[in-house]
Amino acid sequence: MDFFAIVPRLLGPEEKINAGRMEIHAGGVTANNLTQVARLGGSAGWLGLIGDDENGRMIQKAFIDDGMDLSGIEVVKGERSALTWIPVNSEGQRSVYMFPNVTGKLTAFQVKNRFASHIKNAKHFHTEASQLPIIPIKEAMRVAKDANVRIFFDLDVTPRFFAQMNLGTQEELCGALKLVDVLKPCKAAACEMTGEADPRRIAERLLELGPKVVALSQGEDGCYLASREEKAQVPAFRVNVVDTTGAGDAFLGGLSYGLLQGWDLQRVGLFANACAALCCTKVGARAMSNREEVLVFVRSRVPTATAAF
């Protein structure tokens, strides 16, 4: 669960400020992008551990409301569900304080014996690096790879941060990229791993590490998508930004949905950018739109897109 404080500005050390209001929304990196897939009409479910607390019940209700599969959820008695504290300023900028709680206690044994069957029966498998340790992540990836399931990896933190949080070594994290089909790194991670600033050079370097597709979300500059055979620089949509939380997750959900349709990278990027833009117009990571809303938005901004979808 995400606890948002709407504030005049983000604080530095030893500062205090009165918040305008608090909002509570369901969140979580992978849970968010899977929710976007579900709202677009895809069949989606979340796998993992949650606590038997009120937050856990709210998390499950949010999944139910979006028609998602809950059979891959393991409720652990006596544990707290994951939560975040997120102050958001008047420009939509934010800070994120993460409490992985039970989510971060997932083991490779649990992946192999509790969740593997769900992974094997999917077309796309999504996972991320920010709260989960590398060992269960890699086990889940191996299960997906053996079953020819396309693997999406949201590298939401830098390898240095990943190691500092004792989630795994930088070498282990980079080694996992050999198993990945679609990699979406955050900007800081992409720059740290490649030593490059230009999106084209970043994508070239990351493709050399193993992924089949690299997706670089560039905020106001749109996105750059690259495979070995295809490249696409897609401009962003301009909207009144209220909160950027979840925009990257909405982007990845739109990306997954577009690739599932077999669209080329240009169309996928256009659609994913629209999902991200619409998410920014409201507070909360789940301020996401359904398929028809996304298509209406795209066609209103890009009339020539009518025939593309």
PDB file of C-alpha atoms in Angstrom:
ATOM      1  CA  MET A   1       0.000   0.000   0.000  1.00  0.00           C
ATOM      2  CA  ASP A   2       1.167   3.514  -0.852  1.00  0.00           C
ATOM      3  CA  PHE A   3       0.645   6.306   1.694  1.00  0.00           C
ATOM      4  CA  PHE A   4       0.848   9.669  -0.097  1.00  0.00           C
ATOM      5  CA  ALA A   5       1.437  13.003   1.642  1.00  0.00           C
ATOM      6  CA  ILE A   6       0.531  15.908  -0.634  1.00  0.00           C
ATOM      7  CA  VAL A   7       3.056  18.597   0.367  1.00  0.00           C
ATOM      8  CA  PRO A   8       4.086  22.102  -0.816  1.00  0.00           C
ATOM      9  CA  ARG A   9       7.666  20.898  -1.356  1.00  0.00           C
ATOM     10  CA  LEU A  10       9.976  17.969  -0.622  1.00  0.00           C
ATOM     11  CA  LEU A  11      12.060  18.364   2.523  1.00  0.00           C
ATOM     12  CA  GLY A  12      15.743  18.254   3.303  1.00  0.00           C
ATOM     13  CA  PRO A  13      17.360  17.133   6.582  1.00  0.00           C
ATOM     14  CA  GLU A  14      15.960  18.603   9.813  1.00  0.00           C
ATOM     15  CA  GLU A  15      13.029  20.303   8.044  1.00  0.00           C
ATOM     16  CA  LYS A  16       9.323  20.122   8.874  1.00  0.00           C
ATOM     17  CA  ILE A  17       6.236  21.034   6.883  1.00  0.00           C
ATOM     18  CA  ASN A  18       2.458  20.745   7.063  1.00  0.00           C
ATOM     19  CA  ALA A  19       1.015  18.350   4.493  1.00  0.00           C
ATOM     20  CA  GLY A  20      -2.108  19.320   2.579  1.00  0.00           C
ATOM     21  CA  ARG A  21      -3.716  15.878   2.745  1.00  0.00           C
ATOM     22  CA  MET A  22      -3.045  12.148   2.822  1.00  0.00           C
ATOM     23  CA  GLU A  23      -4.189   9.605   0.243  1.00  0.00           C
ATOM     24  CA  ILE A  24      -3.887   5.823   0.501  1.00  0.00           C
ATOM     25  CA  HIS A  25      -3.724   3.700  -2.656  1.00  0.00           C
ATOM     26  CA  ALA A  26      -2.713   0.174  -3.600  1.00  0.00           C
ATOM     27  CA  GLY A  27       0.764   0.077  -5.106  1.00  0.00           C
ATOM     28  CA  GLY A  28       3.918  -1.942  -5.634  1.00  0.00           C
ATOM     29  CA  VAL A  29       6.103  -1.898  -8.764  1.00  0.00           C
ATOM     30  CA  THR A  30       5.135  -5.218 -10.367  1.00  0.00           C
ATOM     31  CA  ALA A  31       1.624  -5.147  -8.940  1.00  0.00           C
ATOM     32  CA  ASN A  32       1.136  -1.781 -10.636  1.00  0.00           C
ATOM     33  CA  ASN A  33       2.281  -2.786 -14.100  1.00  0.00           C
ATOM     34  CA  LEU A  34       0.241  -5.991 -13.909  1.00  0.00           C
ATOM     35  CA  THR A  35      -2.779  -3.913 -12.911  1.00  0.00           C
ATOM     36  CA  GLN A  36      -2.261  -1.800 -16.019  1.00  0.00           C
ATOM     37  CA  VAL A  37      -2.222  -4.985 -18.127  1.00  0.00           C
ATOM     38  CA  ALA A  38      -5.482  -6.085 -16.495  1.00  0.00           C
ATOM     39  CA  ARG A  39      -7.178  -2.732 -17.108  1.00  0.00           C
ATOM     40  CA  LEU A  40      -6.183  -2.938 -20.751  1.00  0.00           C
ATOM     41  CA  GLY A  41      -8.031  -6.242 -21.008  1.00  0.00           C
ATOM     42  CA  GLY A  42      -5.247  -8.732 -20.401  1.00  0.00           C
ATOM     43  CA  SER A  43      -5.495 -11.660 -17.989  1.00  0.00           C
ATOM     44  CA  ALA A  44      -3.115 -10.972 -15.098  1.00  0.00           C
ATOM     45  CA  GLY A  45      -2.344 -12.135 -11.577  1.00  0.00           C
ATOM     46  CA  TRP A  46       0.211 -11.306  -8.898  1.00  0.00           C
ATOM     47  CA  LEU A  47       2.432 -13.908  -7.232  1.00  0.00           C
ATOM     48  CA  GLY A  48       4.082 -13.526  -3.848  1.00  0.00           C
ATOM     49  CA  LEU A  49       3.718 -13.027  -0.113  1.00  0.00           C
ATOM     50  CA  ILE A  50       1.506 -10.572   1.763  1.00  0.00           C
ATOM     51  CA  GLY A  51       0.744 -10.216   5.454  1.00  0.00           C
ATOM     52  CA  ASP A  52      -2.488 -10.988   7.276  1.00  0.00           C
ATOM     53  CA  ASP A  53      -2.935  -7.307   8.112  1.00  0.00           C
ATOM     54  CA  GLU A  54      -5.344  -4.606   6.977  1.00  0.00           C
ATOM     55  CA  ASN A  55      -2.943  -3.520   4.245  1.00  0.00           C
ATOM     56  CA  GLY A  56      -2.907  -7.069   2.922  1.00  0.00           C
ATOM     57  CA  ARG A  57      -6.697  -7.144   2.784  1.00  0.00           C
ATOM     58  CA  MET A  58      -6.722  -3.815   0.932  1.00  0.00           C
ATOM     59  CA  ILE A  59      -4.131  -5.130  -1.524  1.00  0.00           C
ATOM     60  CA  GLN A  60      -6.275  -8.163  -2.305  1.00  0.00           C
ATOM     61  CA  LYS A  61      -9.428  -6.084  -2.668  1.00  0.00           C
ATOM     62  CA  ALA A  62      -7.678  -3.855  -5.210  1.00  0.00           C
ATOM     63  CA  PHE A  63      -6.688  -6.916  -7.242  1.00  0.00           C
ATOM     64  CA  ILE A  64     -10.257  -8.247  -7.068  1.00  0.00           C
ATOM     65  CA  ASP A  65     -11.661  -4.899  -8.195  1.00  0.00           C
ATOM     66  CA  ASP A  66      -9.433  -5.100 -11.297  1.00  0.00           C
ATOM     67  CA  GLY A  67     -10.460  -8.671 -12.043  1.00  0.00           C
ATOM     68  CA  MET A  68      -7.036 -10.134 -11.323  1.00  0.00           C
ATOM     69  CA  ASP A  69      -6.126 -13.689 -10.311  1.00  0.00           C
ATOM     70  CA  LEU A  70      -5.373 -14.058  -6.582  1.00  0.00           C
ATOM     71  CA  SER A  71      -4.516 -17.775  -6.609  1.00  0.00           C
ATOM     72  CA  GLY A  72      -0.781 -17.000  -6.568  1.00  0.00           C
ATOM     73  CA  ILE A  73      -0.951 -15.022  -3.328  1.00  0.00           C
ATOM     74  CA  GLU A  74       0.358 -16.550  -0.102  1.00  0.00           C
ATOM     75  CA  VAL A  75      -0.937 -14.853   3.070  1.00  0.00           C
ATOM     76  CA  VAL A  76       1.600 -15.166   5.906  1.00  0.00           C
ATOM     77  CA  LYS A  77       0.232 -14.963   9.439  1.00  0.00           C
ATOM     78  CA  GLY A  78       1.899 -12.535  11.812  1.00  0.00           C
ATOM     79  CA  GLU A  79       3.622 -10.614   9.012  1.00  0.00           C
ATOM     80  CA  ARG A  80       3.120  -7.098   7.672  1.00  0.00           C
ATOM     81  CA  SER A  81       2.448  -6.420   4.000  1.00  0.00           C
ATOM     82  CA  ALA A  82       4.715  -4.158   1.966  1.00  0.00           C
ATOM     83  CA  LEU A  83       4.064  -0.414   2.142  1.00  0.00           C
ATOM     84  CA  THR A  84       5.635   2.875   1.069  1.00  0.00           C
ATOM     85  CA  TRP A  85       5.565   6.473   2.272  1.00  0.00           C
ATOM     86  CA  ILE A  86       5.496   8.926  -0.635  1.00  0.00           C
ATOM     87  CA  PRO A  87       5.558  12.721  -0.247  1.00  0.00           C
ATOM     88  CA  VAL A  88       4.477  14.441  -3.499  1.00  0.00           C
ATOM     89  CA  ASN A  89       4.992  18.159  -4.179  1.00  0.00           C
ATOM     90  CA  SER A  90       2.947  20.590  -6.268  1.00  0.00           C
ATOM     91  CA  GLU A  91       4.946  19.761  -9.436  1.00  0.00           C
ATOM     92  CA  GLY A  92       4.279  16.036  -9.086  1.00  0.00           C
ATOM     93  CA  GLN A  93       7.822  15.272  -7.910  1.00  0.00           C
ATOM     94  CA  ARG A  94       8.195  12.740  -5.130  1.00  0.00           C
ATOM     95  CA  SER A  95      10.373  10.752  -2.771  1.00  0.00           C
ATOM     96  CA  VAL A  96       9.722   7.094  -1.951  1.00  0.00           C
ATOM     97  CA  TYR A  97      10.387   5.341   1.364  1.00  0.00           C
ATOM     98  CA  MET A  98      10.028   1.578   0.923  1.00  0.00           C
ATOM     99  CA  PHE A  99       9.100  -1.008   3.582  1.00  0.00           C
ATOM    100  CA  PRO A 100       9.331  -4.414   1.835  1.00  0.00           C
ATOM    101  CA  ASN A 101       8.239  -6.311   4.971  1.00  0.00           C
ATOM    102  CA  VAL A 102       7.030  -9.820   4.070  1.00  0.00           C
ATOM    103  CA  THR A 103       7.344  -9.232   0.316  1.00  0.00           C
ATOM    104  CA  GLY A 104      11.118  -9.140   0.670  1.00  0.00           C
ATOM    105  CA  LYS A 105      11.200 -12.496   2.494  1.00  0.00           C
ATOM    106  CA  LEU A 106      10.357 -14.532  -0.601  1.00  0.00           C
ATOM    107  CA  THR A 107      12.701 -17.530  -1.077  1.00  0.00           C
ATOM    108  CA  ALA A 108      13.837 -19.572  -4.081  1.00  0.00           C
ATOM    109  CA  PHE A 109      12.280 -22.647  -2.429  1.00  0.00           C
ATOM    110  CA  GLN A 110       8.885 -20.931  -2.353  1.00  0.00           C
ATOM    111  CA  VAL A 111       9.252 -19.902  -6.001  1.00  0.00           C
ATOM    112  CA  LYS A 112      10.046 -23.468  -7.034  1.00  0.00           C
ATOM    113  CA  ASN A 113       7.411 -25.207  -4.915  1.00  0.00           C
ATOM    114  CA  ARG A 114       4.570 -22.679  -4.619  1.00  0.00           C
ATOM    115  CA  PHE A 115       4.671 -20.302  -7.568  1.00  0.00           C
ATOM    116  CA  ALA A 116       6.368 -22.160 -10.451  1.00  0.00           C
ATOM    117  CA  SER A 117       3.145 -23.571 -11.896  1.00  0.00           C
ATOM    118  CA  HIS A 118       1.677 -20.079 -12.227  1.00  0.00           C
ATOM    119  CA  ILE A 119       4.787 -18.828 -14.003  1.00  0.00           C
ATOM    120  CA  LYS A 120       4.838 -21.765 -16.420  1.00  0.00           C
ATOM    121  CA  ASN A 121       1.220 -21.146 -17.454  1.00  0.00           C
ATOM    122  CA  ALA A 122       1.777 -17.466 -18.299  1.00  0.00           C
ATOM    123  CA  LYS A 123       2.706 -15.803 -21.581  1.00  0.00           C
ATOM    124  CA  HIS A 124       4.552 -12.956 -19.861  1.00  0.00           C
ATOM    125  CA  PHE A 125       6.290 -13.015 -16.480  1.00  0.00           C
ATOM    126  CA  HIS A 126       7.024  -9.681 -14.759  1.00  0.00           C
ATOM    127  CA  THR A 127       9.486  -9.146 -11.929  1.00  0.00           C
ATOM    128  CA  GLU A 128      11.564  -6.284 -10.539  1.00  0.00           C
ATOM    129  CA  ALA A 129      14.629  -5.211  -8.607  1.00  0.00           C
ATOM    130  CA  SER A 130      14.025  -2.830  -5.736  1.00  0.00           C
ATOM    131  CA  GLN A 131      12.729  -4.890  -2.817  1.00  0.00           C
ATOM    132  CA  LEU A 132      13.153  -8.553  -3.764  1.00  0.00           C
ATOM    133  CA  PRO A 133      16.474 -10.383  -3.226  1.00  0.00           C
ATOM    134  CA  ILE A 134      18.229 -11.675  -6.338  1.00  0.00           C
ATOM    135  CA  ILE A 135      18.101 -15.403  -5.482  1.00  0.00           C
ATOM    136  CA  PRO A 136      14.288 -15.865  -5.777  1.00  0.00           C
ATOM    137  CA  ILE A 137      14.236 -13.459  -8.749  1.00  0.00           C
ATOM    138  CA  LYS A 138      16.698 -15.622 -10.666  1.00  0.00           C
ATOM    139  CA  GLU A 139      14.876 -18.813  -9.720  1.00  0.00           C
ATOM    140  CA  ALA A 140      11.618 -17.380 -11.085  1.00  0.00           C
ATOM    141  CA  MET A 141      13.408 -16.277 -14.244  1.00  0.00           C
ATOM    142  CA  ARG A 142      14.831 -19.763 -14.762  1.00  0.00           C
ATOM    143  CA  VAL A 143      11.366 -21.282 -14.370  1.00  0.00           C
ATOM    144  CA  ALA A 144       9.995 -18.831 -16.946  1.00  0.00           C
ATOM    145  CA  LYS A 145      12.909 -19.349 -19.348  1.00  0.00           C
ATOM    146  CA  ASP A 146      12.529 -23.132 -19.252  1.00  0.00           C
ATOM    147  CA  ALA A 147       8.811 -22.727 -20.064  1.00  0.00           C
ATOM    148  CA  ASN A 148       9.457 -20.249 -22.927  1.00  0.00           C
ATOM    149  CA  VAL A 149       7.640 -17.485 -21.030  1.00  0.00           C
ATOM    150  CA  ARG A 150       8.712 -13.942 -21.985  1.00  0.00           C
ATOM    151  CA  ILE A 151      10.464 -12.300 -19.011  1.00  0.00           C
ATOM    152  CA  PHE A 152      10.002  -8.599 -18.193  1.00  0.00           C
ATOM    153  CA  PHE A 153      12.466  -7.116 -15.717  1.00  0.00           C
ATOM    154  CA  ASP A 154      11.919  -3.685 -14.169  1.00  0.00           C
ATOM    155  CA  LEU A 155      15.330  -2.590 -12.888  1.00  0.00           C
ATOM    156  CA  ASP A 156      13.933   0.064 -10.572  1.00  0.00           C
ATOM    157  CA  VAL A 157      17.167   0.843  -8.677  1.00  0.00           C
ATOM    158  CA  THR A 158      20.849   1.055  -9.512  1.00  0.00           C
ATOM    159  CA  PRO A 159      23.086  -2.014  -9.087  1.00  0.00           C
ATOM    160  CA  ARG A 160      24.985  -0.061  -6.416  1.00  0.00           C
ATOM    161  CA  PHE A 161      21.789   0.558  -4.404  1.00  0.00           C
ATOM    162  CA  PHE A 162      20.772  -3.090  -4.907  1.00  0.00           C
ATOM    163  CA  ALA A 163      24.040  -4.241  -3.351  1.00  0.00           C
ATOM    164  CA  GLN A 164      23.863  -1.681  -0.529  1.00  0.00           C
ATOM    165  CA  MET A 165      20.437  -3.018   0.459  1.00  0.00           C
ATOM    166  CA  ASN A 166      21.910  -6.548   0.673  1.00  0.00           C
ATOM    167  CA  LEU A 167      19.582  -7.811  -2.041  1.00  0.00           C
ATOM    168  CA  GLY A 168      22.483  -9.347  -3.976  1.00  0.00           C
ATOM    169  CA  THR A 169      25.785  -8.400  -5.537  1.00  0.00           C
ATOM    170  CA  GLN A 170      26.086  -6.159  -8.565  1.00  0.00           C
ATOM    171  CA  GLU A 171      27.566  -9.112 -10.444  1.00  0.00           C
ATOM    172  CA  GLU A 172      24.574 -11.314  -9.577  1.00  0.00           C
ATOM    173  CA  LEU A 173      22.151  -8.637 -10.710  1.00  0.00           C
ATOM    174  CA  CYS A 174      23.928  -8.040 -14.010  1.00  0.00           C
ATOM    175  CA  GLY A 175      24.218 -11.807 -14.530  1.00  0.00           C
ATOM    176  CA  ALA A 176      20.448 -12.130 -14.247  1.00  0.00           C
ATOM    177  CA  LEU A 177      20.084  -9.934 -17.341  1.00  0.00           C
ATOM    178  CA  LYS A 178      21.173 -12.907 -19.473  1.00  0.00           C
ATOM    179  CA  LEU A 179      17.794 -14.471 -18.659  1.00  0.00           C
ATOM    180  CA  VAL A 180      15.748 -11.344 -19.417  1.00  0.00           C
ATOM    181  CA  ASP A 181      13.690 -10.810 -22.578  1.00  0.00           C
ATOM    182  CA  VAL A 182      12.467  -7.235 -21.951  1.00  0.00           C
ATOM    183  CA  LEU A 183      14.523  -4.934 -19.735  1.00  0.00           C
ATOM    184  CA  LYS A 184      13.212  -1.585 -18.455  1.00  0.00           C
ATOM    185  CA  PRO A 185      15.909   0.082 -16.344  1.00  0.00           C
ATOM    186  CA  CYS A 186      15.419   3.341 -14.491  1.00  0.00           C
ATOM    187  CA  LYS A 187      17.573   6.183 -15.832  1.00  0.00           C
ATOM    188  CA  ALA A 188      20.098   6.016 -12.992  1.00  0.00           C
ATOM    189  CA  ALA A 189      20.570   2.256 -13.407  1.00  0.00           C
ATOM    190  CA  ALA A 190      20.958   2.534 -17.179  1.00  0.00           C
ATOM    191  CA  CYS A 191      23.638   5.212 -16.859  1.00  0.00           C
ATOM    192  CA  GLU A 192      25.485   3.427 -14.049  1.00  0.00           C
ATOM    193  CA  MET A 193      25.597   0.113 -15.898  1.00  0.00           C
ATOM    194  CA  THR A 194      26.738   1.488 -19.238  1.00  0.00           C
ATOM    195  CA  GLY A 195      28.612   4.682 -18.491  1.00  0.00           C
ATOM    196  CA  GLU A 196      26.634   6.245 -21.329  1.00  0.00           C
ATOM    197  CA  ALA A 197      24.158   9.135 -21.489  1.00  0.00           C
ATOM    198  CA  ASP A 198      22.799   8.801 -25.024  1.00  0.00           C
ATOM    199  CA  PRO A 199      19.758   6.469 -25.169  1.00  0.00           C
ATOM    200  CA  ARG A 200      20.965   4.745 -28.329  1.00  0.00           C
ATOM    201  CA  ARG A 201      24.347   3.947 -26.844  1.00  0.00           C
ATOM    202  CA  ILE A 202      22.741   2.860 -23.562  1.00  0.00           C
ATOM    203  CA  ALA A 203      20.432   0.471 -25.411  1.00  0.00           C
ATOM    204  CA  GLU A 204      23.288  -0.950 -27.485  1.00  0.00           C
ATOM    205  CA  ARG A 205      25.348  -1.657 -24.383  1.00  0.00           C
ATOM    206  CA  LEU A 206      22.432  -3.214 -22.476  1.00  0.00           C
ATOM    207  CA  LEU A 207      21.462  -5.439 -25.408  1.00  0.00           C
ATOM    208  CA  GLU A 208      24.992  -6.841 -25.305  1.00  0.00           C
ATOM    209  CA  LEU A 209      24.291  -8.089 -21.754  1.00  0.00           C
ATOM    210  CA  GLY A 210      21.516 -10.429 -22.904  1.00  0.00           C
ATOM    211  CA  PRO A 211      18.032  -8.824 -23.098  1.00  0.00           C
ATOM    212  CA  LYS A 212      16.170  -9.092 -26.394  1.00  0.00           C
ATOM    213  CA  VAL A 213      14.407  -5.723 -25.961  1.00  0.00           C
ATOM    214  CA  VAL A 214      15.512  -2.665 -23.977  1.00  0.00           C
ATOM    215  CA  ALA A 215      12.881  -0.084 -23.039  1.00  0.00           C
ATOM    216  CA  LEU A 216      14.110   3.308 -21.847  1.00  0.00           C
ATOM    217  CA  SER A 217      11.390   5.514 -20.386  1.00  0.00           C
ATOM    218  CA  GLN A 218      12.580   9.125 -20.732  1.00  0.00           C
ATOM    219  CA  GLY A 219       9.837  11.137 -19.014  1.00  0.00           C
ATOM    220  CA  GLU A 220       9.173  14.349 -20.946  1.00  0.00           C
ATOM    221  CA  ASP A 221      11.289  13.022 -23.827  1.00  0.00           C
ATOM    222  CA  GLY A 222       9.112   9.944 -24.353  1.00  0.00           C
ATOM    223  CA  CYS A 223      10.789   6.570 -24.725  1.00  0.00           C
ATOM    224  CA  TYR A 224      13.410   4.731 -26.715  1.00  0.00           C
ATOM    225  CA  LEU A 225      12.802   1.058 -27.517  1.00  0.00           C
ATOM    226  CA  ALA A 226      15.429  -1.166 -29.074  1.00  0.00           C
ATOM    227  CA  SER A 227      15.951  -4.748 -30.142  1.00  0.00           C
ATOM    228  CA  ARG A 228      18.735  -6.058 -32.331  1.00  0.00           C
ATOM    229  CA  GLU A 229      16.471  -5.733 -35.378  1.00  0.00           C
ATOM    230  CA  GLU A 230      14.340  -2.683 -34.576  1.00  0.00           C
ATOM    231  CA  LYS A 231      14.672   0.764 -32.981  1.00  0.00           C
ATOM    232  CA  ALA A 232      12.032   3.358 -32.096  1.00  0.00           C
ATOM    233  CA  GLN A 233      12.261   6.829 -30.547  1.00  0.00           C
ATOM    234  CA  VAL A 234       8.728   7.796 -29.549  1.00  0.00           C
ATOM    235  CA  PRO A 235       7.865  11.306 -28.241  1.00  0.00           C
ATOM    236  CA  ALA A 236       5.929  11.823 -25.019  1.00  0.00           C
ATOM    237  CA  PHE A 237       2.396  13.143 -24.681  1.00  0.00           C
ATOM    238  CA  ARG A 238       2.006  16.479 -22.891  1.00  0.00           C
ATOM    239  CA  VAL A 239      -0.387  16.427 -19.946  1.00  0.00           C
ATOM    240  CA  ASN A 240      -1.002  18.356 -16.740  1.00  0.00           C
ATOM    241  CA  VAL A 241       1.184  16.381 -14.329  1.00  0.00           C
ATOM    242  CA  VAL A 242      -0.293  15.847 -10.864  1.00  0.00           C
ATOM    243  CA  ASP A 243       1.787  12.882  -9.643  1.00  0.00           C
ATOM    244  CA  THR A 244       4.439  10.854 -11.478  1.00  0.00           C
ATOM    245  CA  THR A 245       4.135   7.861  -9.127  1.00  0.00           C
ATOM    246  CA  GLY A 246       3.405   4.722 -11.150  1.00  0.00           C
ATOM    247  CA  ALA A 247       4.031   6.328 -14.545  1.00  0.00           C
ATOM    248  CA  GLY A 248       6.901   3.932 -15.242  1.00  0.00           C
ATOM    249  CA  ASP A 249       4.759   1.012 -14.100  1.00  0.00           C
ATOM    250  CA  ALA A 250       1.902   2.080 -16.375  1.00  0.00           C
ATOM    251  CA  PHE A 251       4.442   2.381 -19.201  1.00  0.00           C
ATOM    252  CA  LEU A 252       5.682  -1.176 -18.623  1.00  0.00           C
ATOM    253  CA  GLY A 253       2.118  -2.490 -18.429  1.00  0.00           C
ATOM    254  CA  GLY A 254       1.326  -0.829 -21.760  1.00  0.00           C
ATOM    255  CA  LEU A 255       4.570  -2.183 -23.188  1.00  0.00           C
ATOM    256  CA  SER A 256       3.725  -5.723 -22.110  1.00  0.00           C
ATOM    257  CA  TYR A 257       0.217  -5.461 -23.525  1.00  0.00           C
ATOM    258  CA  GLY A 258       1.484  -4.056 -26.835  1.00  0.00           C
ATOM    259  CA  LEU A 259       4.084  -6.797 -27.272  1.00  0.00           C
ATOM    260  CA  LEU A 260       1.417  -9.366 -26.468  1.00  0.00           C
ATOM    261  CA  GLN A 261      -0.555  -8.017 -29.449  1.00  0.00           C
ATOM    262  CA  GLY A 262       2.464  -8.436 -31.725  1.00  0.00           C
ATOM    263  CA  TRP A 263       2.746  -4.706 -32.479  1.00  0.00           C
ATOM    264  CA  ASP A 264       5.976  -3.201 -33.810  1.00  0.00           C
ATOM    265  CA  LEU A 265       8.087  -1.142 -31.397  1.00  0.00           C
ATOM    266  CA  GLN A 266       6.833   2.207 -32.706  1.00  0.00           C
ATOM    267  CA  ARG A 267       3.213   1.301 -31.959  1.00  0.00           C
ATOM    268  CA  VAL A 268       4.146  -0.296 -28.650  1.00  0.00           C
ATOM    269  CA  GLY A 269       6.016   2.856 -27.598  1.00  0.00           C
ATOM    270  CA  LEU A 270       3.150   5.144 -28.570  1.00  0.00           C
ATOM    271  CA  PHE A 271       0.667   3.055 -26.602  1.00  0.00           C
ATOM    272  CA  ALA A 272       2.943   2.684 -23.554  1.00  0.00           C
ATOM    273  CA  ASN A 273       3.661   6.431 -23.500  1.00  0.00           C
ATOM    274  CA  ALA A 274      -0.077   7.113 -23.479  1.00  0.00           C
ATOM    275  CA  CYS A 275      -0.559   4.768 -20.512  1.00  0.00           C
ATOM    276  CA  ALA A 276       2.200   6.597 -18.620  1.00  0.00           C
ATOM    277  CA  ALA A 277       0.878  10.065 -19.486  1.00  0.00           C
ATOM    278  CA  LEU A 278      -2.644   9.281 -18.312  1.00  0.00           C
ATOM    279  CA  CYS A 279      -1.304   7.872 -15.037  1.00  0.00           C
ATOM    280  CA  CYS A 280       0.387  11.218 -14.315  1.00  0.00           C
ATOM    281  CA  THR A 281      -2.899  13.154 -14.394  1.00  0.00           C
ATOM    282  CA  LYS A 282      -4.087  11.860 -10.981  1.00  0.00           C
ATOM    283  CA  VAL A 283      -2.598  10.961  -7.598  1.00  0.00           C
ATOM    284  CA  GLY A 284      -1.551   7.360  -7.060  1.00  0.00           C
ATOM    285  CA  ALA A 285       0.351   4.619  -8.838  1.00  0.00           C
ATOM    286  CA  ARG A 286      -2.935   2.978  -9.864  1.00  0.00           C
ATOM    287  CA  ALA A 287      -4.303   6.123 -11.557  1.00  0.00           C
ATOM    288  CA  MET A 288      -4.323   4.019 -14.702  1.00  0.00           C
ATOM    289  CA  SER A 289      -6.724   3.915 -17.638  1.00  0.00           C
ATOM    290  CA  ASN A 290      -8.481   1.123 -19.501  1.00  0.00           C
ATOM    291  CA  ARG A 291      -7.858   0.200 -23.131  1.00  0.00           C
ATOM    292  CA  GLU A 292     -10.620   2.338 -24.605  1.00  0.00           C
ATOM    293  CA  GLU A 293      -9.539   5.395 -22.622  1.00  0.00           C
ATOM    294  CA  VAL A 294      -5.958   4.949 -23.809  1.00  0.00           C
ATOM    295  CA  LEU A 295      -7.021   4.573 -27.441  1.00  0.00           C
ATOM    296  CA  VAL A 296      -9.302   7.622 -27.304  1.00  0.00           C
ATOM    297  CA  PHE A 297      -6.427   9.612 -25.797  1.00  0.00           C
ATOM    298  CA  VAL A 298      -3.953   8.476 -28.482  1.00  0.00           C
ATOM    299  CA  ARG A 299      -6.341   9.177 -31.353  1.00  0.00           C
ATOM    300  CA  SER A 300      -7.171  12.624 -29.986  1.00  0.00           C
ATOM    301  CA  ARG A 301      -3.467  13.528 -29.962  1.00  0.00           C
ATOM    302  CA  VAL A 302      -2.280  11.546 -32.991  1.00  0.00           C
ATOM    303  CA  PRO A 303      -5.115  11.353 -35.579  1.00  0.00           C
ATOM    304  CA  THR A 304      -2.946   9.258 -37.905  1.00  0.00           C
ATOM    305  CA  ALA A 305      -2.798   6.543 -35.218  1.00  0.00           C
ATOM    306  CA  THR A 306      -6.399   5.473 -35.906  1.00  0.00           C
ATOM    307  CA  ALA A 307      -5.372   2.755 -38.325  1.00  0.00           C
ATOM    308  CA  ALA A 308      -2.477   1.529 -36.176  1.00  0.00           C
ATOM    309  CA  PHE A 309      -4.534  -0.063 -33.404  1.00  0.00           C
TER     310      PHE A 309
END
